[in-house]
GROMACS .gro file of C-alpha atoms in nm:
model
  261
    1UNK     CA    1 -17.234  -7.451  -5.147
    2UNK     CA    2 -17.221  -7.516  -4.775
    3UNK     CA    3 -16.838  -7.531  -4.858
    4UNK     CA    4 -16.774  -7.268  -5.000
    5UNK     CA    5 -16.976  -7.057  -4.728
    6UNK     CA    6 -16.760  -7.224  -4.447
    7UNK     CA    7 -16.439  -7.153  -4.678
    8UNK     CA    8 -16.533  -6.808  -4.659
    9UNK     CA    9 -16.647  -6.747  -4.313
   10UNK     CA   10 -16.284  -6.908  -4.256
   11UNK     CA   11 -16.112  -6.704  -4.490
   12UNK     CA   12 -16.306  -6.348  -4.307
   13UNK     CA   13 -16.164  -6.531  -3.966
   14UNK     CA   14 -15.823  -6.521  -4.046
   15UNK     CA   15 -15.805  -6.137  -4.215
   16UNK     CA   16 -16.020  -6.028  -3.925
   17UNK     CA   17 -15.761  -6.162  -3.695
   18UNK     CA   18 -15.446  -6.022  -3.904
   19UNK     CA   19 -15.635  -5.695  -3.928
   20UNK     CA   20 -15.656  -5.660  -3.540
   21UNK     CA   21 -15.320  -5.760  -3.488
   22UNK     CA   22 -15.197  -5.493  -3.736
   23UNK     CA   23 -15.377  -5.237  -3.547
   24UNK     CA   24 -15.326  -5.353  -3.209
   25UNK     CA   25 -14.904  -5.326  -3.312
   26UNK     CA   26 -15.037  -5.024  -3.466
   27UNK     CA   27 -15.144  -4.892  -3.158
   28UNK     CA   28 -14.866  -4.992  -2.936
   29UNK     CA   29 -14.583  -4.857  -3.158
   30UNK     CA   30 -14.844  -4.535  -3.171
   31UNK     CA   31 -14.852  -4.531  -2.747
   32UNK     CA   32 -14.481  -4.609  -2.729
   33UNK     CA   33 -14.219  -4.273  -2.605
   34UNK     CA   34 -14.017  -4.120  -2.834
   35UNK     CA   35 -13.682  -4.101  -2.690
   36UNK     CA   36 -13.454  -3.805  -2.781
   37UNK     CA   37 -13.100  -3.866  -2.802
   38UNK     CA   38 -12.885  -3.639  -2.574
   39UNK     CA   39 -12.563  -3.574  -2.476
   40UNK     CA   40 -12.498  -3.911  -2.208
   41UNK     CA   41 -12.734  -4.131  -2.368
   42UNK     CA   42 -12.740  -4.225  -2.723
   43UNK     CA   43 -12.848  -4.493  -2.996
   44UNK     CA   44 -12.700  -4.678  -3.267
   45UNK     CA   45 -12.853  -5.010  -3.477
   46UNK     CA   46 -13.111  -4.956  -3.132
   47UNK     CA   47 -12.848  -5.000  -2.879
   48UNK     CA   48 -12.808  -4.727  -2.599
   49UNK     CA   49 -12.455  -4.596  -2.592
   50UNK     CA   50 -12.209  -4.307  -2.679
   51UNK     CA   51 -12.078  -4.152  -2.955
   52UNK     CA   52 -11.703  -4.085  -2.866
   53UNK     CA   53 -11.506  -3.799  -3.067
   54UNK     CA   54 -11.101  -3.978  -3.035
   55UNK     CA   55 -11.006  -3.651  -3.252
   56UNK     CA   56 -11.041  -3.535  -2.920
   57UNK     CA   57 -11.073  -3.834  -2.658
   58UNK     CA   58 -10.743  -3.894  -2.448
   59UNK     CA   59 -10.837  -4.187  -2.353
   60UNK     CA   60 -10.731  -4.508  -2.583
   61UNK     CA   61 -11.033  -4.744  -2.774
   62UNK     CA   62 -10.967  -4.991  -2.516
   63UNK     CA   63 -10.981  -4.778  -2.226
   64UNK     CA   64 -11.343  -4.649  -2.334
   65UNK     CA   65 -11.457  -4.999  -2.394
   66UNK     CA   66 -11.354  -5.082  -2.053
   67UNK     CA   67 -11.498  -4.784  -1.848
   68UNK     CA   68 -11.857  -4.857  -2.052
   69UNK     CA   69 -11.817  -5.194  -2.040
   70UNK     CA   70 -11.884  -5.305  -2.354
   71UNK     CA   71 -11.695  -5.565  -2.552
   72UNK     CA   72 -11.389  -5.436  -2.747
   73UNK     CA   73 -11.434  -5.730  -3.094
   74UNK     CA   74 -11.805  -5.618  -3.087
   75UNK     CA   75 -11.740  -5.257  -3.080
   76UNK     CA   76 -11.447  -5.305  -3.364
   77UNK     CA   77 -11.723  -5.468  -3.589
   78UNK     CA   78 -12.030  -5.184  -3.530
   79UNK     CA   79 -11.731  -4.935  -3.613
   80UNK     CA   80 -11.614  -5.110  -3.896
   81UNK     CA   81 -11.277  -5.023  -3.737
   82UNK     CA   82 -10.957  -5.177  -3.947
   83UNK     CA   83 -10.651  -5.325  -3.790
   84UNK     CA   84 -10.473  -5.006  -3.957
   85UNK     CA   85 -10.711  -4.760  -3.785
   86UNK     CA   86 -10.703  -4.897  -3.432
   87UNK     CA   87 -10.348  -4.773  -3.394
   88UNK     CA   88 -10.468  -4.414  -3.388
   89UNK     CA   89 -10.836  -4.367  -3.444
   90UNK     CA   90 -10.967  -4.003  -3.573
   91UNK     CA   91 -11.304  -3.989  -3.600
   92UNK     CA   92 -11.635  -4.115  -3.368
   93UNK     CA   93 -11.682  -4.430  -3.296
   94UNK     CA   94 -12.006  -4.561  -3.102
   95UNK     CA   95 -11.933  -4.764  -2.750
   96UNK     CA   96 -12.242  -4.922  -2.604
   97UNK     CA   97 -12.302  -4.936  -2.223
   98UNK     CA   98 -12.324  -5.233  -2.037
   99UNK     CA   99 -12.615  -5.250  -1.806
  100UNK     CA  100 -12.388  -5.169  -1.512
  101UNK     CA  101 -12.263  -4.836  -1.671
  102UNK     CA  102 -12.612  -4.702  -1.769
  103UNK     CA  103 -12.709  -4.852  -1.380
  104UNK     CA  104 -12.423  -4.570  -1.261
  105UNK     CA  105 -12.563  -4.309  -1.485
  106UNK     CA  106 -12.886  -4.286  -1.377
  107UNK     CA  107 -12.836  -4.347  -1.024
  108UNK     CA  108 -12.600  -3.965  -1.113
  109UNK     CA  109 -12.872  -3.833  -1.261
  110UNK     CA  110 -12.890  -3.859  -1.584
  111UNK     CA  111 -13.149  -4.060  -1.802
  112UNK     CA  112 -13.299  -4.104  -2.157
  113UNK     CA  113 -13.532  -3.791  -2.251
  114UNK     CA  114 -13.906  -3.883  -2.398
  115UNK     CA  115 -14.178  -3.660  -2.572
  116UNK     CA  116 -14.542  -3.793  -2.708
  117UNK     CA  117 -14.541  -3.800  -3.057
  118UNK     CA  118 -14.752  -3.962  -3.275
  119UNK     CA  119 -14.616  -4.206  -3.549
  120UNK     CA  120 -14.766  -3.999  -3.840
  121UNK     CA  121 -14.579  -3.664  -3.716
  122UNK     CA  122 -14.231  -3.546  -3.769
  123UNK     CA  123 -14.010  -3.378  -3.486
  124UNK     CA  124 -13.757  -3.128  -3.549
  125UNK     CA  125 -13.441  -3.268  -3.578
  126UNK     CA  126 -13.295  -2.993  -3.363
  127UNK     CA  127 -13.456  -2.957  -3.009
  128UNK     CA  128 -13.570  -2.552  -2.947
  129UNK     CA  129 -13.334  -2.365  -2.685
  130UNK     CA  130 -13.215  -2.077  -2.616
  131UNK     CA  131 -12.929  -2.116  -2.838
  132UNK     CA  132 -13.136  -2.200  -3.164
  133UNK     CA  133 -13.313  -1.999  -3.386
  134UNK     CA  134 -13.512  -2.063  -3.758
  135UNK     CA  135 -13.271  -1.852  -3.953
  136UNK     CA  136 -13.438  -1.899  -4.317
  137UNK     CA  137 -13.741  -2.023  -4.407
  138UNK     CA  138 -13.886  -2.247  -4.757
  139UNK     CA  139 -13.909  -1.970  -5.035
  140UNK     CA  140 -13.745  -1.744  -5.222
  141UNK     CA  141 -13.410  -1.626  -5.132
  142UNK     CA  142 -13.166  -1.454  -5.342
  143UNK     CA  143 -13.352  -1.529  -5.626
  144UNK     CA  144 -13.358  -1.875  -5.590
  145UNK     CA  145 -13.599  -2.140  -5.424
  146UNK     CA  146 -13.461  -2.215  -5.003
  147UNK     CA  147 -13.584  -2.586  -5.029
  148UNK     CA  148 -13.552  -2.621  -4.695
  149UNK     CA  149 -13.566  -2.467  -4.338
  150UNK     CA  150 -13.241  -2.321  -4.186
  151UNK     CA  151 -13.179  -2.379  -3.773
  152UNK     CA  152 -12.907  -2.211  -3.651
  153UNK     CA  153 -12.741  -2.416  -3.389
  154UNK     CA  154 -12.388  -2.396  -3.279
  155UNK     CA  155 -12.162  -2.633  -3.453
  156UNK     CA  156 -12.180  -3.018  -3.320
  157UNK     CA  157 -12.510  -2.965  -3.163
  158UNK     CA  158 -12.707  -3.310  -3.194
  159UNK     CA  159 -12.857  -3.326  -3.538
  160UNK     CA  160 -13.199  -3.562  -3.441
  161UNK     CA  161 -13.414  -3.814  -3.722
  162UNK     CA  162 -13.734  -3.661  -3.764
  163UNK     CA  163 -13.884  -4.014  -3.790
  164UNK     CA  164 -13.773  -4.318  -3.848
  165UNK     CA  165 -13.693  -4.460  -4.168
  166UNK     CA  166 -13.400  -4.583  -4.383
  167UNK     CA  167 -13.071  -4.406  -4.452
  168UNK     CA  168 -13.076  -4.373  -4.828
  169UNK     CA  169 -12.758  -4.118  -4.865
  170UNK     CA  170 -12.481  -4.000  -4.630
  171UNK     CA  171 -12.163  -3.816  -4.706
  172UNK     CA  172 -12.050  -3.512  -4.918
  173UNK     CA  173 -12.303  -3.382  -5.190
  174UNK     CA  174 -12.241  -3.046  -5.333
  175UNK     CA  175 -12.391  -2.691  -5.139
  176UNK     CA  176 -12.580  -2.955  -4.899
  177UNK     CA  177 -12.180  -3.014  -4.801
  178UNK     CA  178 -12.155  -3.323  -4.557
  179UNK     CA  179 -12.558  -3.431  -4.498
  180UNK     CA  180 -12.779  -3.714  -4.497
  181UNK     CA  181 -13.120  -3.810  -4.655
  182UNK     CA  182 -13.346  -4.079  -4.493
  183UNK     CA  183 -13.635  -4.263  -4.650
  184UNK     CA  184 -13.957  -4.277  -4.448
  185UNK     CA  185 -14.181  -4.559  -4.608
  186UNK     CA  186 -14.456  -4.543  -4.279
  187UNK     CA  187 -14.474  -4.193  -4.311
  188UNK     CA  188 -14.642  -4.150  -4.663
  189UNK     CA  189 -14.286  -4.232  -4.831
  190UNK     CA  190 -14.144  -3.891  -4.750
  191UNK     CA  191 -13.768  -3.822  -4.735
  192UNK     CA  192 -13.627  -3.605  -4.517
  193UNK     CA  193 -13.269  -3.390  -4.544
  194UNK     CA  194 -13.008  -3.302  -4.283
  195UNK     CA  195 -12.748  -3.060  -4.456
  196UNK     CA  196 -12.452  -2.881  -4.366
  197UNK     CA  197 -12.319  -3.133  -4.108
  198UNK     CA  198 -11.968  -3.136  -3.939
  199UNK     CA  199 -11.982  -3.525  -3.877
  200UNK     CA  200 -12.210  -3.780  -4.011
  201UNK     CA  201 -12.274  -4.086  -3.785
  202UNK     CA  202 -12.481  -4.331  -3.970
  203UNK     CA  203 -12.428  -4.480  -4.358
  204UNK     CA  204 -12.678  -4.565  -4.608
  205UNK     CA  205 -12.901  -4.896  -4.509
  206UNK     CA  206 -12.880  -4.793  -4.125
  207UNK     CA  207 -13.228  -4.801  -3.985
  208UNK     CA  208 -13.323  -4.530  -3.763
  209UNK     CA  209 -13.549  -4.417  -3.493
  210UNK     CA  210 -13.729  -4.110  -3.448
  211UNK     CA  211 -13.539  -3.910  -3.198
  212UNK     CA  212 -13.210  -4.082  -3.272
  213UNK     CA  213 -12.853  -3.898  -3.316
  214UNK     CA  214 -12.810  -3.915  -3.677
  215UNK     CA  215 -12.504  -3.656  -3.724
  216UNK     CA  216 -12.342  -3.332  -3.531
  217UNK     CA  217 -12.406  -3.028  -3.652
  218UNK     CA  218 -12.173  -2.800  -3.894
  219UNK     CA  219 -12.112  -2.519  -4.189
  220UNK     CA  220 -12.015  -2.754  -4.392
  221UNK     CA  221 -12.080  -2.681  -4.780
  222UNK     CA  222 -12.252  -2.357  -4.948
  223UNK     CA  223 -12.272  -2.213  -4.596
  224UNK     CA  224 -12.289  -1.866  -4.358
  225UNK     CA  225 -12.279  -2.011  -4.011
  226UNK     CA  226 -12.316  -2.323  -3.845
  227UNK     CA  227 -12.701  -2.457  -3.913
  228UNK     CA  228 -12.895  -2.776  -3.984
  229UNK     CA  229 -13.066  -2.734  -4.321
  230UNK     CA  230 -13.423  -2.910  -4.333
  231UNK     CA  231 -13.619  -3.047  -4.615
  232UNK     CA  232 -13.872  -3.280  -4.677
  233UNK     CA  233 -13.970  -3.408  -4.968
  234UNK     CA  234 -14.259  -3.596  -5.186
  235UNK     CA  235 -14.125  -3.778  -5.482
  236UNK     CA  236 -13.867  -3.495  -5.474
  237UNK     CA  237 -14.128  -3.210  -5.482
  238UNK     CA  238 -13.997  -2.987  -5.128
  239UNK     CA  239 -14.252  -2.932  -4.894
  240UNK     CA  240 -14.252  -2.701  -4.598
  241UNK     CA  241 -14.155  -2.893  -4.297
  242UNK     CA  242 -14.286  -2.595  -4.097
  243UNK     CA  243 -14.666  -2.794  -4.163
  244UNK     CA  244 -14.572  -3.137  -4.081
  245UNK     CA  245 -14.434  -2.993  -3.687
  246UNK     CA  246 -14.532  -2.823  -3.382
  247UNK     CA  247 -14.397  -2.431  -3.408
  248UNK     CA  248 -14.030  -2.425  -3.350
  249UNK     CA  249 -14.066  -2.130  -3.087
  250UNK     CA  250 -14.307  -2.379  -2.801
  251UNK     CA  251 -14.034  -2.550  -2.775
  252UNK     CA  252 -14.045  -2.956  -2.650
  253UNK     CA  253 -14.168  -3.056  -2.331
  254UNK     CA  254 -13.974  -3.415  -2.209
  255UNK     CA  255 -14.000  -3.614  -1.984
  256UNK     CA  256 -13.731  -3.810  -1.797
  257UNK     CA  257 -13.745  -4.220  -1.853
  258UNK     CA  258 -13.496  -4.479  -1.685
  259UNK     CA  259 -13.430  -4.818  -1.870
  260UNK     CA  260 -13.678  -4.960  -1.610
  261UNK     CA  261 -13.956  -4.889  -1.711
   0.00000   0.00000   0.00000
């Protein structure tokens, strides 16, 4: 008997440790900034960089890797770049900064952008300004269900994750044209939608952070004018995303963080 009690007591030891140390990481991922990707600094697989358009870029892949100072193999291999490609590259490919570059950045000026958020909450996926605007709501329209909410933003504005989760689809699918859906298993296993995208940045099995640059924004698909389309969904039943967020018209308040702190 006197075994089995002292079996016990150890058994209630150990879950009352595990249990504390679930919430105390609880806690600390609850108390930790969200970071908003913005135009100078940016994230990919959670490394601080760029996202560089070469449709448009006159510098060459090598060049870029050598003002950031990054390494050129490593960059090749996050790109997935082929031998092929590297000759003339036509899309965006994602250059991290050495400490040294991001050093020079801030000390211009710029740093990472943070909001409080808590971990159960979304955040719009396109930051309020003056040059966005809820353009349709969830509901009827035209006689069929909106499943979503419509932001008009002008094309390749950055398209934000609401939360972070698991990039289940991205690439071409139907009226949604070019968009991406993202799995969020902490956050009551709700997906979210980004639709009508003019370039997608991550691929399915990319984790993601809340805050992160996920895409740029577009008209592509069934589509008036350039807009991010928003859903989010329970076991595909759309909710409105209007009740999981702050109102669109307060706009964010952030906060400026160096990699210092």
């Amino acid at each position: 008997m006197k075994r089995k009690r002292s079996l016990f007591m150890i058994l209630g030891a150990i879950l009352l440790i595990v249990s504390f140390s679930a919430f105390a990481s609880y806690q600390k991922k609850k108390n930790e900034p969200v970071y908003l990707d913005n135009q100078v600094f940016q994230r990919y697989d959670n490394v601080w960089g760029l996202w560089v358009d070469f449709r448009h870029e006159k510098k060459s892949l090598e060049e870029k890797v050598t003002e950031f100072g990054a390494d050129l193999e490593e960059v090749v291999s996050t790109n997935q770049i082929t031998e092929k490609e590297r000759k003339k590259i036509t899309r965006s490919i994602f250059i991290p900064y050495s400490k040294e570059y991001a050093a020079q950045l801030q000390e211009s000026g710029f740093y990472r952008e943070a909001v409080d958020s808590q971990i159960d909450k979304f955040i719009w996926p396109v930051l309020p300004n003056n040059r966005s605007r809820i353009s349709s709501r969830i509901g009827r329209r035209w006689n069929t269900l909106h499943t979503g909410v419509d932001i008009a933003i002008p094309k390749d504005s950055i398209v934000l994750a609401a939360a972070d989760g698991v990039v289940e689809g991205a690439g071409r699918s139907g009226d949604y044209g070019l968009s991406i859906k993202i799995y969020h298993h902490d956050l009551n296993h709700f997906h979210t939608v980004y639709g009508h995208n003019n370039t997608i940045l991550v691929k399915p099995g990319d984790i993601v952070k809340k805050g992160q640059i996920i895409a740029f924004s577009g008209n592509t698909g069934k589509s008036t004018g350039p807009h991010v389309h928003f859903e989010v969904r329970y076991h595909n039943v759309y909710l409105n995303p209007e009740n999981f967020l702050t109102p669109f018209e307060e706009g964010v308040a952030t906060s400026m963080v160096s990699f210092a702190k």
